[in-house]
Coordinates of C-alpha atoms and ligand atoms in Angstrom, one line a residue:
M1 CA 149.4 147.1 40.8
S2 CA 149.4 144.1 38.6
V3 CA 148.7 144.5 35.0
Q4 CA 148.4 140.7 34.3
K5 CA 145.4 139.3 32.5
Q6 CA 143.0 137.9 35.2
V7 CA 142.8 134.4 33.6
R8 CA 142.7 131.5 36.1
R9 CA 144.6 128.6 34.7
I10 CA 144.3 125.1 36.1
T11 CA 147.2 124.3 38.4
A12 CA 149.3 121.2 39.0
P13 CA 147.9 120.8 42.6
E14 CA 144.3 121.0 41.1
I15 CA 145.2 118.1 38.8
T16 CA 146.5 116.1 41.8
A17 CA 143.3 116.8 43.7
R18 CA 141.3 115.1 41.0
K19 CA 142.7 111.7 42.0
G20 CA 139.8 109.2 42.0
G21 CA 137.4 111.8 40.9
E22 CA 136.0 113.0 37.5
P23 CA 138.3 111.7 34.8
I24 CA 141.1 114.2 33.7
V25 CA 141.0 115.0 30.0
S26 CA 144.2 115.9 28.2
L27 CA 145.7 116.0 24.8
T28 CA 149.1 116.9 23.2
S29 CA 149.3 120.3 21.4
Y30 CA 152.2 121.8 19.6
H31 CA 150.7 125.0 18.2
A32 CA 148.8 128.1 19.3
H33 CA 145.7 127.4 17.1
T34 CA 145.1 123.8 18.2
A35 CA 145.8 124.8 21.8
Q36 CA 143.1 127.5 21.5
I37 CA 140.5 125.0 20.2
A38 CA 141.3 122.3 22.8
D39 CA 141.5 124.7 25.7
K40 CA 137.7 124.6 26.3
Y41 CA 137.6 120.9 26.7
V42 CA 140.8 119.7 28.3
D43 CA 142.3 120.0 31.8
F44 CA 145.8 120.0 30.6
L45 CA 147.7 120.3 27.4
L46 CA 151.0 118.5 27.0
V47 CA 153.6 119.9 24.7
G48 CA 154.9 116.4 24.1
D49 CA 158.3 115.7 22.6
S50 CA 156.3 113.5 20.2
L51 CA 156.3 116.7 18.2
G52 CA 159.7 115.6 16.9
M53 CA 158.0 112.7 15.1
V54 CA 154.6 114.3 14.4
M55 CA 155.7 117.7 13.3
H56 CA 159.3 117.4 12.3
G57 CA 159.5 114.0 10.8
F58 CA 162.2 112.5 13.1
E59 CA 162.2 108.7 13.5
S60 CA 162.1 109.0 17.3
T61 CA 161.9 111.6 20.0
V62 CA 165.6 111.4 20.7
P63 CA 166.7 114.2 18.4
V64 CA 164.3 116.8 20.0
T65 CA 166.1 119.8 21.6
L66 CA 165.3 122.1 24.5
E67 CA 165.0 125.0 22.0
L68 CA 162.4 123.1 20.0
M69 CA 160.4 122.3 23.1
I70 CA 160.6 126.0 24.3
M71 CA 159.5 127.3 20.9
H72 CA 156.4 125.0 20.8
G73 CA 155.8 125.5 24.5
K74 CA 155.5 129.3 24.0
A75 CA 153.0 128.9 21.1
V76 CA 150.8 126.6 23.2
V77 CA 150.8 128.9 26.2
R78 CA 149.9 131.8 23.9
G79 CA 147.0 129.8 22.5
A80 CA 145.5 128.3 25.7
E81 CA 144.0 130.5 28.5
R82 CA 142.6 128.0 30.9
A83 CA 144.3 124.6 30.6
L84 CA 147.4 123.7 32.5
V85 CA 150.3 123.6 30.0
V86 CA 152.9 120.9 30.7
V87 CA 156.1 120.9 28.6
D88 CA 158.1 117.7 28.1
M89 CA 161.8 117.8 29.0
P90 CA 163.6 116.4 26.0
F91 CA 166.2 113.5 26.0
G92 CA 169.5 114.7 27.4
S93 CA 168.1 117.7 29.3
Y94 CA 167.6 116.1 32.7
E95 CA 169.2 112.6 33.1
E96 CA 172.7 113.8 34.0
S97 CA 172.0 115.2 37.4
P98 CA 169.2 116.8 39.5
S99 CA 171.0 120.2 39.1
V100 CA 171.2 120.0 35.3
A101 CA 167.5 119.0 35.3
F102 CA 166.7 122.0 37.5
R103 CA 168.6 124.4 35.2
N104 CA 166.8 123.1 32.1
A105 CA 163.3 122.8 33.7
A106 CA 163.6 126.4 35.1
K107 CA 164.6 127.6 31.6
I108 CA 161.5 125.9 30.1
M109 CA 159.3 127.4 32.8
K110 CA 160.7 130.9 32.6
E111 CA 160.8 131.1 28.8
T112 CA 157.4 129.4 28.1
D113 CA 155.4 130.4 31.2
C114 CA 154.1 126.8 31.3
G115 CA 152.8 125.4 34.6
A116 CA 154.7 122.1 34.8
V117 CA 157.2 119.9 33.1
K118 CA 157.2 116.1 32.3
L119 CA 160.1 113.7 32.3
E120 CA 160.4 110.0 31.6
G121 CA 161.6 107.4 34.1
G122 CA 160.6 105.7 37.3
K123 CA 162.8 104.8 40.3
H124 CA 166.0 106.0 38.7
M125 CA 164.5 109.5 38.2
A126 CA 163.0 109.8 41.7
E127 CA 165.9 111.8 43.2
T128 CA 165.6 114.3 40.3
I129 CA 161.8 114.5 40.6
S130 CA 162.1 115.3 44.3
Y131 CA 164.9 117.9 43.7
L132 CA 162.7 119.7 41.2
A133 CA 159.4 119.4 43.1
N134 CA 161.1 120.8 46.3
R135 CA 162.4 123.8 44.3
G136 CA 159.1 125.0 42.8
I137 CA 158.8 122.9 39.7
P138 CA 155.7 120.7 39.3
V139 CA 156.8 117.4 37.7
M140 CA 154.6 114.9 35.8
A141 CA 156.3 111.5 35.6
H142 CA 156.1 109.1 32.7
I143 CA 156.5 105.3 33.1
G144 CA 155.7 102.1 31.2
L145 CA 156.8 102.7 27.6
T146 CA 159.3 105.6 27.7
P147 CA 160.0 106.5 24.1
Q148 CA 163.2 108.4 24.8
S149 CA 164.7 105.0 25.7
I150 CA 163.8 103.5 22.4
N151 CA 167.5 102.7 21.7
T152 CA 167.9 100.6 24.8
I153 CA 164.3 99.1 24.8
G154 CA 164.7 98.2 21.1
G155 CA 161.2 99.3 19.9
F156 CA 157.9 100.8 20.9
K157 CA 156.8 97.8 23.0
T158 CA 153.8 97.4 25.3
Q159 CA 155.1 97.1 28.9
G160 CA 153.9 94.6 31.6
R161 CA 152.5 91.9 29.3
K162 CA 154.2 89.3 31.4
K163 CA 153.3 89.3 35.1
D164 CA 156.9 88.9 36.2
Q165 CA 157.5 92.4 34.8
W166 CA 154.8 94.0 37.0
A167 CA 156.7 94.4 40.3
A168 CA 159.4 96.7 38.7
I169 CA 156.8 98.9 37.0
E170 CA 154.7 99.1 40.2
E171 CA 157.9 100.1 42.1
D172 CA 158.5 102.9 39.5
A173 CA 155.0 104.2 40.1
Q174 CA 155.4 104.2 43.9
A175 CA 158.8 105.8 43.6
V176 CA 157.7 108.8 41.4
A177 CA 154.6 109.4 43.7
E178 CA 156.8 109.4 46.8
A179 CA 159.3 111.7 45.1
G180 CA 156.6 114.3 44.7
A181 CA 155.4 113.9 41.1
F182 CA 151.9 115.6 40.8
A183 CA 150.7 113.0 38.3
V184 CA 152.1 110.1 36.3
V185 CA 151.6 109.1 32.7
L186 CA 151.2 105.3 32.1
E187 CA 152.1 104.6 28.5
A188 CA 151.4 101.4 26.5
M189 CA 150.9 99.2 29.5
A190 CA 148.9 96.0 30.0
E191 CA 145.4 96.9 31.2
P192 CA 145.3 95.0 34.5
L193 CA 148.7 96.4 35.5
A194 CA 147.6 100.0 34.8
A195 CA 144.4 99.5 36.8
R196 CA 146.4 98.1 39.8
I197 CA 148.8 101.0 39.7
T198 CA 145.9 103.5 39.6
K199 CA 144.5 101.9 42.8
A200 CA 147.8 101.8 44.5
V201 CA 149.3 105.3 44.0
P202 CA 148.0 108.5 45.6
I203 CA 148.5 110.6 42.5
P204 CA 146.5 110.7 39.3
T205 CA 147.5 108.2 36.6
I206 CA 147.1 109.5 33.0
G207 CA 146.7 106.6 30.6
I208 CA 147.8 106.4 27.0
G209 CA 147.2 102.9 25.7
A210 CA 146.7 101.8 29.3
S211 CA 143.3 101.4 31.1
V212 CA 139.9 103.1 31.3
E213 CA 140.5 102.8 35.1
C214 CA 143.3 105.5 34.9
D215 CA 142.4 108.8 36.5
G216 CA 142.7 110.5 33.1
Q217 CA 143.5 109.9 29.5
I218 CA 145.9 111.5 27.0
L219 CA 146.3 111.0 23.3
V220 CA 148.4 112.7 20.6
M221 CA 146.0 115.2 19.1
E222 CA 147.0 114.4 15.5
D223 CA 146.4 110.7 16.1
M224 CA 142.9 111.1 17.5
M225 CA 142.0 113.6 14.8
G226 CA 142.8 111.3 11.9
L227 CA 145.8 113.3 10.8
S228 CA 148.6 110.8 11.4
P229 CA 149.4 108.3 8.6
R230 CA 150.1 105.4 11.1
V231 CA 148.6 105.2 14.6
P232 CA 149.1 102.6 17.4
K233 CA 146.2 100.1 18.0
F234 CA 145.0 101.9 21.2
V235 CA 144.1 105.1 19.3
K236 CA 140.5 105.7 18.4
E237 CA 140.1 108.2 15.6
F238 CA 137.5 110.8 16.6
G239 CA 137.8 112.7 13.4
K240 CA 139.0 112.5 9.8
V241 CA 141.0 115.8 9.6
G242 CA 143.7 114.3 7.2
K243 CA 141.0 113.4 4.7
A244 CA 139.3 116.9 5.1
I245 CA 142.6 118.7 4.5
E246 CA 143.3 116.6 1.4
R247 CA 139.8 117.2 0.0
A248 CA 140.1 121.0 0.5
I249 CA 143.5 121.1 -1.1
K250 CA 142.3 119.0 -4.0
L251 CA 139.3 121.2 -4.6
Y252 CA 141.5 124.3 -4.4
S253 CA 144.0 122.9 -6.9
E254 CA 141.1 122.0 -9.3
D255 CA 139.6 125.5 -9.1
V256 CA 143.0 127.2 -9.8
R257 CA 143.6 124.9 -12.7
D258 CA 140.3 125.5 -14.4
R259 CA 140.4 129.3 -13.6
S260 CA 137.3 129.3 -11.4
F261 CA 139.3 130.7 -8.5
P262 CA 139.5 133.5 -7.6
A263 CA 136.0 134.3 -8.8
N264 CA 134.6 137.8 -8.5
E265 CA 133.4 137.5 -4.9
H266 CA 137.0 136.8 -3.9
T267 CA 138.7 139.7 -5.8
Y268 CA 139.0 143.4 -5.1
D269 CA 137.6 146.0 -7.4
V270 CA 139.0 149.5 -7.9
K271 CA 137.7 152.1 -5.5
D272 CA 136.5 155.5 -7.0
Ligands
KIV301 O1 155.4 113.2 23.9 C1 154.2 112.9 24.1 O2 153.4 113.2 23.3 C2 153.9 112.1 25.3 C3 152.5 111.5 25.4 C4 152.4 110.4 24.4 C5 152.2 111.1 26.8 O3 154.7 111.9 26.1

């Protein structure tokens, strides 16, 4: 008899089935506590390799390791009960060959218990996506701006601003869909191109700096909460968490300095 907890998590096929329906809500999460808070409101949580920049202070996502992704992936799976958890495959863990990608994706899934992985790339990654999808690994693709390629792209640039760039990006979208990706992230992409791709492909598009026409949206949680010092133009701040944290720390430091903390109600008396 199974002793598992009877919690029904959203699955990758359920995300695919949302194509053209109610918009899919998603956010990044890197820790158990933010995952627990977001779990009620989102359909999936992405343990994005953006954690390298947001949490660990790297200049790009390139230095992020498999071990780091697995550590944060485990925390998010522990925190969320309902949302599908997708873990990013970091740079260098999947590009070499489909079999290397399978070994590393399987390691991520076994060690974190997440429900899917994400990898960056279009046409050139189609063979790998198909190899993984045919072997039990749901894959979310990621096209448009692919931050792991920052050193060849030369910067975090919006994609498809010139119409002569559209065909290649549309081919990427079709290729990942045909290869069996269950959804595709469209990052930093000219709005009309993202809308066209959304109409053309049979899998959900998840926009980040793309179009309201996408089948769903994702943002980096720290950016939308107002916790990141610099955010891209497409981010709307839905909170002012950075300011709230600073205010609380300032008040605490003032209380400690003028000896008003800990006051009696926060101290322990001797028991008789
Ligand atoms: O790493 C990440 O957070 C991502 C999202 C921006 C889609 O890939």
